[in-house]
Amino acid sequence: GENVEQHPSTLSVQEGDSAVIKCTYSDSASNYFPWYKQELGKGPQLIIDIRSNVGEKKDQRIAVTLNKTAKHFSLHITETQPEDSAVYFCAANLYGQNFVFGPGTRLSVLP
Amino acid sequence: GAVVSQHPSWVICKSGTSVKIECRSLDFQATTMFWYRQFPKQSLMLMATSNEGSKATYEQGVEKDKFLINHASLTLSTLTVTSAHPEDSSFYICSAETDFGGYTFGSGTRLTVV
């Protein structure tokens, strides 16, 4: 089955700097890669996703890149703000089947 | 669009009692819903997949007689934790497959069994 690894587990950056979180997956059949932001006591919120036929996707300060050959994908947050502080989860799946989540990254943006 | 409403957001119950958690898709029909469990500072772990009108598919190690899932309509799935024990205390989250090819999550339910 699918296995998703995520690094780093914790990340602290200064406000305004960029943050990068990386994930690797094992099942080459996976074709959908979402990123979720989870604030304390709340459910995960989708912030960006990418499908296997695309190499990069950007939405304002957030971007995701996918390298299918190497089976890894990354989340990039630019111009970080304190409200970006949260736990971020990557996930991978073959569309229509259940997700496998990474272990999460706790991002702290220091003012 | 594609909102999943999950209730209650938190619940405290006594050992031995049962608790029902509801997930409703508000503006779309959810043929498939997923139920996850999350322990503090850990990732989400899939418990079961429910398909409208059929029996849920449980992940290995999840007791189907303890965690009863019902998906009787295209907009409602319920998870009932039966004979709850303190070790069942956790954060439970549902998600649904949306019409436009994505997935959306409920806000979660924090269950505390005392």
XYZ file of C-alpha atoms in Angstrom:
225
model
C 0.000 0.000 0.000
C 0.856 3.662 -0.091
C 3.299 5.141 2.418
C 3.795 8.872 2.800
C 6.723 10.473 4.582
C 6.865 14.147 5.476
C 9.715 16.416 6.552
C 10.433 18.335 8.641
C 8.215 17.465 11.582
C 8.595 20.984 12.969
C 9.570 24.185 11.210
C 10.069 27.671 12.582
C 10.505 30.640 10.288
C 10.573 34.390 10.703
C 7.602 36.319 9.451
C 8.115 37.191 5.811
C 10.440 34.274 5.110
C 9.528 31.252 3.015
C 8.641 27.799 4.314
C 9.067 24.532 2.448
C 7.631 21.172 3.476
C 8.509 18.022 1.566
C 6.685 14.723 1.167
C 7.578 11.471 -0.519
C 5.212 8.699 -1.515
C 5.747 5.085 -2.417
C 2.922 4.073 -4.768
C 3.599 5.277 -8.290
C -0.102 4.790 -9.083
C -1.112 7.648 -6.770
C -2.402 10.545 -8.811
C -3.789 13.096 -6.391
C -1.742 15.030 -3.849
C -3.519 17.493 -1.549
C -2.135 19.621 1.229
C -4.158 20.364 4.335
C -3.787 22.963 7.056
C -5.078 22.034 10.477
C -5.479 24.518 13.263
C -5.816 23.397 16.843
C -9.109 21.624 17.526
C -10.330 21.941 13.961
C -10.627 19.661 10.986
C -8.132 19.813 8.123
C -8.711 22.459 5.498
C -7.578 21.911 1.930
C -5.171 24.657 0.930
C -3.885 23.391 -2.405
C -3.786 20.197 -4.385
C -2.079 18.855 -7.472
C -2.790 16.000 -9.820
C -0.207 13.796 -11.417
C -0.521 15.372 -14.851
C 0.722 18.718 -13.527
C 4.202 19.617 -12.278
C 3.454 22.798 -10.401
C 0.503 24.756 -9.146
C 0.367 28.138 -7.482
C -2.284 30.014 -5.550
C -1.127 33.403 -4.287
C 1.490 32.728 -1.595
C 1.153 28.968 -1.765
C 2.629 26.646 -4.371
C 3.009 22.914 -4.746
C 5.510 21.098 -6.937
C 5.382 17.461 -7.956
C 8.197 15.249 -9.187
C 6.596 12.018 -10.336
C 9.874 10.362 -11.222
C 11.290 10.871 -7.773
C 7.863 10.442 -6.145
C 8.023 13.554 -4.076
C 6.028 16.743 -3.792
C 6.569 19.928 -1.847
C 4.567 22.767 -0.369
C 6.026 26.251 -0.636
C 4.684 29.166 1.374
C 6.160 32.561 0.624
C 5.949 35.759 2.674
C 4.820 33.800 5.707
C 2.500 35.413 8.212
C 1.711 34.500 11.839
C -1.681 33.160 10.760
C 0.124 30.559 8.664
C 1.150 28.868 11.924
C -0.573 25.468 12.011
C 0.017 21.801 11.322
C 0.273 20.937 7.655
C -0.447 17.483 6.286
C 0.336 16.153 2.861
C -1.570 13.203 1.460
C -1.486 10.932 -1.527
C -4.052 8.716 -3.109
C -5.292 7.082 -6.213
C -8.396 9.112 -6.852
C -11.484 7.358 -5.560
C -9.606 5.502 -2.872
C -8.802 6.585 0.635
C -6.013 8.983 1.503
C -2.755 8.179 3.146
C -1.574 11.155 5.157
C 1.903 12.186 6.067
C 2.701 12.561 9.768
C 2.369 16.340 9.662
C 4.589 19.391 10.012
C 4.076 21.930 12.762
C 4.867 25.327 11.265
C 5.532 28.264 13.560
C 5.858 31.725 12.054
C 7.629 33.992 14.464
C 6.684 37.687 14.423
C -19.459 25.074 -1.909
C -18.727 21.477 -0.867
C -19.255 21.917 2.854
C -19.407 19.047 5.314
C -21.066 19.788 8.617
C -20.010 17.587 11.521
C -21.770 17.436 14.887
C -21.227 17.570 17.733
C -17.939 19.446 17.848
C -17.224 17.993 21.257
C -18.857 15.479 23.549
C -18.164 14.037 26.976
C -19.716 10.718 27.859
C -19.498 8.137 30.580
C -17.808 4.781 30.098
C -20.174 2.194 28.735
C -22.454 4.608 26.932
C -22.729 5.170 23.196
C -22.109 8.337 21.239
C -23.279 9.209 17.748
C -21.396 11.602 15.487
C -23.055 12.981 12.366
C -21.597 14.244 9.129
C -23.776 15.981 6.605
C -22.887 17.220 3.150
C -24.708 20.514 2.877
C -24.578 21.409 -0.799
C -23.596 18.246 -2.599
C -24.309 14.560 -2.569
C -21.656 12.431 -0.933
C -21.665 8.921 -2.265
C -18.517 8.130 -0.340
C -17.496 9.353 3.089
C -14.437 8.555 5.125
C -14.054 8.449 8.892
C -10.722 9.244 10.518
C -9.375 9.210 14.016
C -6.634 11.497 15.236
C -4.668 11.228 18.454
C -2.899 14.309 19.849
C 0.014 15.458 17.726
C -0.486 12.625 15.274
C -1.720 12.328 11.751
C -5.157 11.247 10.660
C -5.720 7.515 10.540
C -8.458 6.141 8.347
C -10.981 4.047 10.244
C -13.496 3.194 7.572
C -14.957 4.094 4.222
C -18.705 4.342 3.932
C -20.668 4.183 0.715
C -24.269 5.235 0.568
C -26.603 2.277 0.767
C -23.973 -0.357 1.488
C -21.897 -1.619 4.364
C -18.854 0.313 5.416
C -15.380 -0.995 4.730
C -13.257 -0.983 7.868
C -9.509 -0.715 8.048
C -7.530 -3.481 9.654
C -7.647 -3.277 13.411
C -10.836 -1.220 13.594
C -13.671 -3.023 15.376
C -16.761 -2.721 13.226
C -19.046 -3.723 16.089
C -17.653 -0.936 18.209
C -17.590 1.783 15.582
C -20.909 1.526 13.782
C -21.141 3.460 10.549
C -24.373 4.183 8.758
C -24.590 5.982 5.416
C -28.293 5.774 4.735
C -28.561 8.809 2.481
C -26.417 10.756 0.058
C -26.079 13.597 2.538
C -25.658 11.889 5.886
C -23.198 9.468 7.416
C -23.052 8.655 11.110
C -20.421 7.077 13.326
C -21.607 5.546 16.589
C -19.033 4.666 19.196
C -20.677 1.911 21.218
C -19.837 1.040 24.813
C -17.258 3.804 24.871
C -14.164 3.499 27.031
C -11.529 6.089 27.954
C -9.186 4.715 25.289
C -11.774 5.722 22.687
C -11.191 9.352 23.601
C -9.906 10.980 20.455
C -10.624 13.470 17.701
C -12.883 11.993 15.034
C -13.116 13.592 11.588
C -15.175 12.740 8.529
C -14.489 13.642 4.946
C -16.508 13.352 1.783
C -15.753 12.979 -1.869
C -17.203 15.998 -3.643
C -18.842 16.392 -7.014
C -15.925 18.242 -8.555
C -13.214 15.744 -7.851
C -11.954 16.809 -4.487
C -12.414 15.973 -0.861
C -13.652 18.096 1.985
C -13.404 17.536 5.735
C -15.775 18.086 8.595
C -14.678 20.236 11.524
C -14.094 17.233 13.761
C -15.542 15.905 17.008
C -13.531 15.695 20.180
C -14.765 12.734 22.207
C -13.835 12.443 25.860
C -14.893 9.322 27.712
C -14.812 9.582 31.491
